[in-house]
Amino acid sequence: MNILVTGGAGYIGSHTAIALLEAKHSVIIADNLCNSSSGTIRKIESITGKKVTFYEMDVTVEEAVESLFKTHSIDAVIHFAGLKSVGESVEKPLNYYSNNMISTLNLAKMCLKYGVNRFVFSSSATVYGDNIVPFEESMNLLPATNPYGETKVMCERILTDLAHANPAFSVSLLRYFNPIGAHESGLIGEVPNGVPNNLMPYITQVAKGKLAKLRVFGNDYPTADGTGLRDYIHVVDLAEGHVAALENLIEGVHTHNLGTGNGTSVLELVNAFEEANRIHVPYEVVGRRPGDIAVCYADVSKAARELGWKAKRNINDMCRDAWRFEVHNGTGKTT
Ligand code: NAD
Ligand code: WQD
């Protein structure tokens, strides 16, 4: 298939572009590089030995998106492009609503106009809010506590309505849990903007000596060691989940959790990182971070049953690959 990958220069999009190319699909990337760099495109090509068609463009600009659909015969869209920082979304809600909603609306509109019937959307476990674990796709979504989460709920809703109104349309809503790690080549991975908000990039930067120590946000949660529990998934497993979702996509709306089904606490992740890489990660326990939930992990049985996909890599692999990337590439944007 000829696949339009928006946000394909970013963290998850770049790993997915590699997985798609390895599965013999063709990839067209559209990215405005607001959180990535064009060097990633060359790295995708050097890892796979295949050519990528790249457009530096903002997918909130309807004419730009339309010109893509006119120029290329597109079979499917995987829409990663979006802003993703929860904290920033609280400070700048309009940026989040306009970027994340308008990009999705533009792409959906052009899919209808040009007869592109396959759409895969990057959603998030954040749509489950503080439900009872494990989170199942059939659960009622709880109101998001931040604009970022709202955009995910709203985009899911728009794409669902669109598929209901157009029976030939196929939509895959993929709810990612906590992607970490990097490509095993060490060439691509995640470089956060400024001081990281997320746990793994914070750990790698402490290990590298860029930050003094990790702050563990709370050790009084109802978990075995009192720290928050998350379902960390290797980004390459996540990428492979997209190929499975795309290749098994049929008419209608299909929602799948992409996680491992296992919960790992903050301190367990720190210990696993220290063991995998034989490096010390100093930390101190501080108060809870506002908005955090105690426990979040997926029921992954639907993805296994319907997509024939399961995460294969373990916490040790995630820690090793995250550190390899930090050691080799810990500066610059995304690559
Ligand atoms: P990322 O920031 O690394 O990648 C997003 C890419 O989209 C970047 O390259 C950025 O330059 C591009 N982009 C943003 N707005 C754009 C626009 N208007 N036009 C063109 N390009 C634009 O983020 P990521 O971690 O790879 O996340 C990808 C998607 O997955 C996002 O939609 C995010 O919300 C979602 N998601 C991420 C996580 C996570 O923990 N990383 C979890 C759940 C869902
Ligand atoms: C994990 C655990 C923290 C940093 C976020 C988004 C979510 C999704 C994935 C996009 C928690 C603890 C963290 C630190 C810590 N993204 N922690 N010290 O919050 O589960 O999910 O990213 O959709 O929407 O909210 O991920 O990596 O920030 O936190 O103790 O410096 O690590 O309290 O228990 P989170 P995270």
Coordinates of C-alpha atoms and ligand atoms in Angstrom, one line a residue:
M1 CA 0.0 0.0 0.0
N2 CA 0.9 3.6 -0.5
I3 CA 0.7 5.1 3.0
L4 CA 0.5 8.7 4.0
V5 CA 2.2 9.0 7.4
T6 CA 1.6 12.4 9.0
G7 CA 4.0 13.2 11.8
G8 CA 6.3 10.6 10.4
A9 CA 9.5 12.4 11.4
G10 CA 8.4 12.2 15.1
Y11 CA 9.1 9.5 17.7
I12 CA 6.4 7.0 17.0
G13 CA 5.8 7.9 13.4
S14 CA 9.5 7.4 12.4
H15 CA 9.6 3.9 14.0
T16 CA 6.3 3.1 12.2
A17 CA 7.6 4.3 8.9
I18 CA 10.5 1.8 9.3
A19 CA 8.1 -1.0 10.1
L20 CA 5.9 -0.1 7.1
L21 CA 8.9 0.0 4.7
E22 CA 10.1 -3.4 6.1
A23 CA 6.6 -4.8 5.4
K24 CA 7.0 -3.6 1.8
H25 CA 4.6 -0.7 1.9
S26 CA 5.5 2.7 0.4
V27 CA 5.7 5.7 2.7
I28 CA 4.9 9.4 2.1
I29 CA 5.7 11.5 5.2
A30 CA 4.1 14.9 5.9
D31 CA 5.5 16.7 8.9
N32 CA 6.0 20.3 9.7
L33 CA 9.1 19.4 11.9
C34 CA 7.7 21.4 14.8
N35 CA 8.9 18.6 17.1
S36 CA 11.3 16.7 14.9
S37 CA 14.0 17.2 12.3
S38 CA 14.5 16.3 8.7
G39 CA 17.6 14.2 9.6
T40 CA 15.2 11.5 10.8
I41 CA 14.0 11.0 7.2
R42 CA 17.5 10.2 6.1
K43 CA 18.0 7.9 9.0
I44 CA 14.7 6.0 8.2
E45 CA 16.1 5.6 4.6
S46 CA 19.5 4.5 5.8
I47 CA 18.1 1.9 8.3
T48 CA 15.7 0.4 5.7
G49 CA 17.7 1.0 2.5
K50 CA 14.4 2.4 1.0
K51 CA 13.3 5.7 -0.3
V52 CA 10.8 7.9 1.6
T53 CA 8.8 10.7 -0.1
F54 CA 8.9 13.6 2.4
Y55 CA 6.9 16.9 2.5
E56 CA 7.7 19.5 5.1
M57 CA 4.1 20.7 5.5
D58 CA 1.6 21.7 8.1
V59 CA -1.4 19.3 7.9
T60 CA -3.7 22.0 9.4
V61 CA -3.4 23.8 6.0
E62 CA -6.2 22.3 4.0
E63 CA -4.7 23.3 0.6
A64 CA -1.4 21.7 1.4
V65 CA -3.2 18.4 2.4
E66 CA -5.3 18.5 -0.7
S67 CA -2.3 18.9 -3.0
L68 CA -0.8 15.7 -1.4
F69 CA -4.0 13.8 -2.2
K70 CA -4.0 15.1 -5.7
T71 CA -0.4 14.2 -6.4
H72 CA -0.3 10.8 -4.9
S73 CA -2.5 7.7 -5.1
I74 CA -2.9 7.2 -1.4
D75 CA -4.3 3.9 0.0
A76 CA -4.3 4.7 3.7
V77 CA -3.5 7.5 6.1
I78 CA -1.8 7.0 9.5
H79 CA -2.3 10.2 11.4
F80 CA 0.4 10.8 14.1
A81 CA 0.9 14.5 13.6
G82 CA -0.2 16.3 16.8
L83 CA 0.9 18.1 19.8
K84 CA 1.3 15.8 22.8
S85 CA 2.4 17.5 26.0
V86 CA -0.3 17.3 28.7
G87 CA 1.0 20.2 30.7
E88 CA 1.5 22.5 27.7
S89 CA -2.1 21.7 26.6
V90 CA -3.4 23.1 29.9
E91 CA -1.4 26.3 29.4
K92 CA -2.1 26.7 25.7
P93 CA -5.4 25.0 25.1
L94 CA -6.1 26.7 21.8
N95 CA -2.9 25.5 20.2
Y96 CA -3.9 22.0 21.1
Y97 CA -7.5 22.2 20.0
S98 CA -6.6 23.9 16.7
N99 CA -3.6 21.7 15.8
N100 CA -5.0 18.4 16.8
M101 CA -8.6 18.9 15.6
I102 CA -8.0 20.8 12.4
S103 CA -5.3 18.3 11.2
T104 CA -7.7 15.4 11.7
L105 CA -10.6 17.2 10.1
N106 CA -8.5 18.1 7.0
L107 CA -7.3 14.6 6.5
A108 CA -10.7 13.1 7.0
K109 CA -12.2 15.5 4.6
M110 CA -9.6 14.7 1.9
C111 CA -10.0 11.0 2.5
L112 CA -13.7 11.3 1.7
K113 CA -13.1 13.6 -1.3
Y114 CA -10.4 11.4 -2.9
G115 CA -11.9 8.0 -1.9
V116 CA -9.2 7.0 0.6
N117 CA -11.0 4.5 2.8
R118 CA -8.4 3.5 5.4
F119 CA -7.6 5.8 8.4
V120 CA -5.5 4.9 11.4
F121 CA -5.5 7.3 14.3
S122 CA -3.0 7.8 17.2
S123 CA -5.2 7.8 20.3
S124 CA -4.1 7.3 23.8
A125 CA -4.8 5.4 27.0
T126 CA -5.5 8.9 28.5
V127 CA -9.1 8.5 27.1
Y128 CA -9.8 5.9 29.8
G129 CA -9.2 8.4 32.6
D130 CA -9.2 6.8 36.0
N131 CA -11.2 3.7 35.0
I132 CA -10.7 0.3 36.7
V133 CA -7.7 -1.6 35.3
P134 CA -7.1 -3.4 33.1
F135 CA -8.5 -0.9 30.6
E136 CA -10.8 -2.5 28.0
E137 CA -11.8 -1.0 24.7
S138 CA -15.5 -1.3 25.5
M139 CA -15.2 0.9 28.7
N140 CA -17.0 4.2 28.8
L141 CA -14.5 7.0 28.4
L142 CA -14.1 9.3 31.3
P143 CA -13.9 13.1 30.8
A144 CA -10.3 14.0 30.1
T145 CA -8.6 16.2 32.7
N146 CA -6.7 18.2 30.1
P147 CA -7.2 19.7 26.6
Y148 CA -4.7 17.2 25.1
G149 CA -6.8 14.2 26.3
E150 CA -10.0 16.0 25.1
T151 CA -8.6 16.3 21.6
K152 CA -8.0 12.5 21.5
V153 CA -11.6 11.8 22.7
M154 CA -13.0 14.3 20.2
C155 CA -11.0 13.0 17.2
E156 CA -12.1 9.4 18.0
R157 CA -15.7 10.7 18.0
I158 CA -15.3 12.5 14.7
L159 CA -13.8 9.5 12.9
T160 CA -16.4 7.2 14.4
D161 CA -19.3 9.4 13.1
L162 CA -17.6 9.6 9.7
A163 CA -17.3 5.8 9.5
H164 CA -21.0 5.4 10.5
A165 CA -22.1 7.8 7.8
N166 CA -19.8 6.2 5.2
P167 CA -20.0 2.4 5.4
A168 CA -17.0 1.9 3.0
F169 CA -14.8 3.9 5.4
S170 CA -12.5 1.9 7.7
V171 CA -11.1 3.5 10.9
S172 CA -8.6 2.1 13.3
L173 CA -8.4 3.9 16.7
L174 CA -5.2 2.8 18.4
R175 CA -4.9 3.6 22.1
Y176 CA -1.2 3.7 23.0
F177 CA -0.1 3.1 26.5
N178 CA 3.4 4.3 27.5
P179 CA 5.8 4.0 24.6
I180 CA 9.5 4.1 25.5
G181 CA 12.7 2.7 24.1
A182 CA 14.2 3.3 20.7
H183 CA 15.2 1.6 17.5
E184 CA 17.8 -1.0 18.1
S185 CA 20.2 0.7 15.6
G186 CA 20.5 3.5 18.2
L187 CA 19.8 6.0 15.3
I188 CA 16.3 7.1 16.1
G189 CA 14.5 7.6 19.3
E190 CA 12.8 10.4 21.3
V191 CA 14.4 13.7 22.3
P192 CA 12.1 15.7 24.4
N193 CA 11.8 19.4 24.2
G194 CA 13.7 20.9 27.2
V195 CA 13.4 19.1 30.5
P196 CA 11.5 15.9 29.9
N197 CA 8.0 15.4 31.4
N198 CA 7.9 11.7 30.9
L199 CA 9.7 9.1 33.0
M200 CA 12.0 7.3 30.7
P201 CA 13.6 10.3 29.0
Y202 CA 14.1 11.8 32.5
I203 CA 15.8 8.6 33.6
T204 CA 18.2 8.6 30.6
Q205 CA 19.1 12.2 31.1
V206 CA 19.8 11.6 34.8
A207 CA 21.9 8.6 33.9
K208 CA 23.8 10.7 31.3
G209 CA 24.5 13.4 34.0
K210 CA 22.4 16.1 32.2
L211 CA 20.0 16.2 35.2
A212 CA 21.0 15.7 38.8
K213 CA 18.4 13.2 40.0
L214 CA 15.0 11.8 39.2
R215 CA 12.0 13.1 41.2
V216 CA 9.7 10.2 41.9
F217 CA 6.2 11.7 42.0
G218 CA 4.6 10.0 45.0
N219 CA 5.2 6.8 46.9
D220 CA 1.8 6.6 48.6
Y221 CA -0.3 5.2 45.8
P222 CA -2.1 1.9 46.3
T223 CA 0.6 -0.1 44.5
A224 CA 3.1 -2.7 45.9
D225 CA 5.9 -0.1 46.4
G226 CA 3.6 3.0 46.5
T227 CA 4.8 4.4 43.1
G228 CA 2.7 4.8 40.0
L229 CA 2.2 1.8 37.8
R230 CA 2.2 2.1 33.9
D231 CA 2.1 -0.2 30.9
Y232 CA 5.4 0.6 29.1
I233 CA 5.6 -0.6 25.6
H234 CA 8.7 -0.7 23.3
V235 CA 8.2 1.8 20.5
V236 CA 9.2 -0.8 17.9
D237 CA 6.4 -3.2 19.2
L238 CA 4.0 -0.2 18.9
A239 CA 5.2 0.4 15.4
E240 CA 4.6 -3.2 14.4
G241 CA 1.1 -2.9 16.0
H242 CA 0.3 -0.2 13.4
V243 CA 1.3 -2.5 10.5
A244 CA -0.9 -5.2 12.0
A245 CA -3.8 -2.8 12.4
L246 CA -3.5 -1.5 8.9
E247 CA -3.2 -4.9 7.3
N248 CA -6.2 -6.2 9.2
L249 CA -8.4 -3.1 8.7
I250 CA -11.9 -3.8 7.5
E251 CA -15.0 -1.5 7.1
G252 CA -16.2 0.2 10.3
V253 CA -14.6 1.5 13.4
H254 CA -12.1 -0.7 15.3
T255 CA -10.5 0.3 18.6
H256 CA -7.5 -1.4 20.0
N257 CA -5.2 -1.0 23.0
L258 CA -1.6 -1.1 22.1
G259 CA 0.2 -2.1 25.3
T260 CA 1.8 -5.1 26.9
G261 CA -0.9 -5.8 29.5
N262 CA 1.8 -5.5 32.3
G263 CA 2.2 -2.8 34.9
T264 CA 5.6 -1.6 36.0
S265 CA 6.1 0.9 38.9
V266 CA 8.3 3.9 38.8
L267 CA 10.9 2.3 41.1
E268 CA 10.7 -1.0 39.2
L269 CA 11.6 0.9 36.0
V270 CA 14.4 2.7 37.7
N271 CA 15.8 -0.7 39.0
A272 CA 15.4 -2.4 35.6
F273 CA 17.2 0.5 33.9
E274 CA 20.1 0.3 36.4
E275 CA 20.4 -3.4 36.0
A276 CA 20.1 -3.5 32.2
N277 CA 22.7 -0.8 31.7
R278 CA 24.8 -1.1 34.9
I279 CA 24.5 2.6 35.7
H280 CA 23.2 4.3 38.7
V281 CA 20.1 6.6 38.6
P282 CA 19.9 8.7 41.7
Y283 CA 16.4 9.7 42.8
E284 CA 14.3 11.3 45.5
V285 CA 10.7 10.8 46.4
V286 CA 8.6 14.0 46.1
G287 CA 4.9 14.7 46.2
R288 CA 2.4 13.4 43.7
R289 CA 2.2 15.2 40.3
P290 CA -1.3 16.8 39.9
G291 CA -3.4 14.9 37.4
D292 CA -1.6 11.5 37.7
I293 CA -3.5 8.3 38.2
A294 CA -2.2 5.5 40.3
V295 CA -2.4 2.6 37.9
C296 CA -2.8 2.3 34.1
Y297 CA -2.4 -0.9 32.1
A298 CA -4.2 -2.4 29.1
D299 CA -6.3 -5.5 28.4
V300 CA -4.5 -6.5 25.3
S301 CA -6.6 -9.5 24.3
K302 CA -8.6 -7.7 21.6
A303 CA -5.5 -6.7 19.7
A304 CA -4.1 -10.3 20.0
R305 CA -7.4 -11.8 18.8
E306 CA -8.3 -9.4 16.0
L307 CA -4.9 -8.2 14.8
G308 CA -2.8 -11.2 15.6
W309 CA -0.4 -8.8 17.3
K310 CA 1.3 -8.9 20.7
A311 CA 4.2 -6.9 22.1
K312 CA 7.3 -9.0 22.1
R313 CA 9.9 -6.9 23.8
N314 CA 10.4 -6.7 27.6
I315 CA 11.3 -4.0 30.1
N316 CA 15.0 -4.9 29.8
D317 CA 14.9 -4.4 26.0
M318 CA 13.2 -1.0 26.5
C319 CA 15.8 0.1 29.1
R320 CA 18.7 -1.1 27.0
D321 CA 17.5 0.6 23.8
A322 CA 16.5 3.9 25.4
W323 CA 19.9 4.1 26.9
R324 CA 21.7 3.2 23.7
F325 CA 19.9 6.0 21.9
E326 CA 20.6 8.5 24.7
V327 CA 24.3 7.6 24.7
H328 CA 24.7 8.1 20.9
N329 CA 22.1 10.8 20.1
G330 CA 21.1 12.6 23.2
T331 CA 21.1 16.0 21.6
G332 CA 19.1 17.6 18.8
K333 CA 15.4 17.1 17.9
T334 CA 14.0 13.5 17.8
T335 CA 17.1 12.1 16.1
Ligands
NAD1 P1 6.2 13.5 18.3 O1 6.0 14.9 18.7 O2 7.5 12.9 18.4 O3 5.6 13.4 16.8 C1 4.6 14.1 16.3 C2 5.1 14.7 14.9 O4 4.0 15.4 14.4 C3 6.3 15.6 15.1 O5 7.3 15.2 14.2 C4 5.7 17.0 14.7 O6 6.7 17.8 14.1 C5 4.6 16.6 13.8 N1 3.5 17.6 13.8 C6 2.8 18.1 14.8 N2 1.8 19.0 14.4 C7 1.9 19.0 13.0 C8 1.2 19.6 12.0 N3 0.2 20.4 12.3 N4 1.5 19.3 10.7 C9 2.5 18.5 10.4 N5 3.2 17.8 11.4 C10 2.9 18.1 12.6 O7 5.1 12.7 19.1 P2 4.9 11.1 19.2 O8 5.3 10.7 20.6 O9 5.6 10.4 18.1 O10 3.4 11.0 19.1 C11 2.7 10.7 17.9 C12 1.2 10.7 18.1 O11 0.9 9.7 19.1 C13 0.6 12.0 18.6 O12 -0.6 12.2 18.0 C14 0.5 11.7 20.1 O13 -0.6 12.5 20.7 C15 0.1 10.2 20.1 N6 0.5 9.6 21.4 C16 1.7 9.6 21.9 C17 2.0 9.0 23.1 C18 3.4 9.1 23.7 O14 3.5 8.8 24.9 N7 4.5 9.5 22.9 C19 1.0 8.3 23.8 C20 -0.2 8.2 23.2 C21 -0.5 8.9 22.0
WQD2 C1 4.9 7.7 34.2 C2 5.0 7.5 35.7 C3 4.6 9.5 36.9 C4 8.2 11.6 35.5 C5 1.8 10.5 29.7 C6 0.6 11.2 29.2 C7 -0.3 10.2 28.5 C8 0.6 9.5 27.3 C9 1.9 9.0 27.8 C10 0.2 10.7 25.3 C11 3.9 8.3 36.5 C12 6.0 9.0 37.1 C13 7.2 10.7 35.7 C14 9.1 11.9 36.5 C15 8.0 10.4 37.9 N1 0.9 10.4 26.3 N2 7.1 10.1 36.9 N3 8.9 11.3 37.7 O1 1.8 10.4 32.9 O2 1.6 7.9 32.5 O3 1.5 9.4 30.6 O4 2.6 10.0 28.6 O5 -0.9 10.4 25.1 O6 -1.3 10.9 28.0 O7 -0.1 11.7 30.3 O8 3.7 9.1 31.6 O9 6.1 9.0 31.7 O10 4.9 11.1 32.5 O11 4.8 9.1 33.9 O12 7.9 9.8 39.0 O13 10.0 12.8 36.4 O14 6.2 8.1 36.1 O15 4.1 10.1 38.1 O16 3.6 7.5 37.6 P1 2.1 9.2 32.0 P2 4.9 9.6 32.4

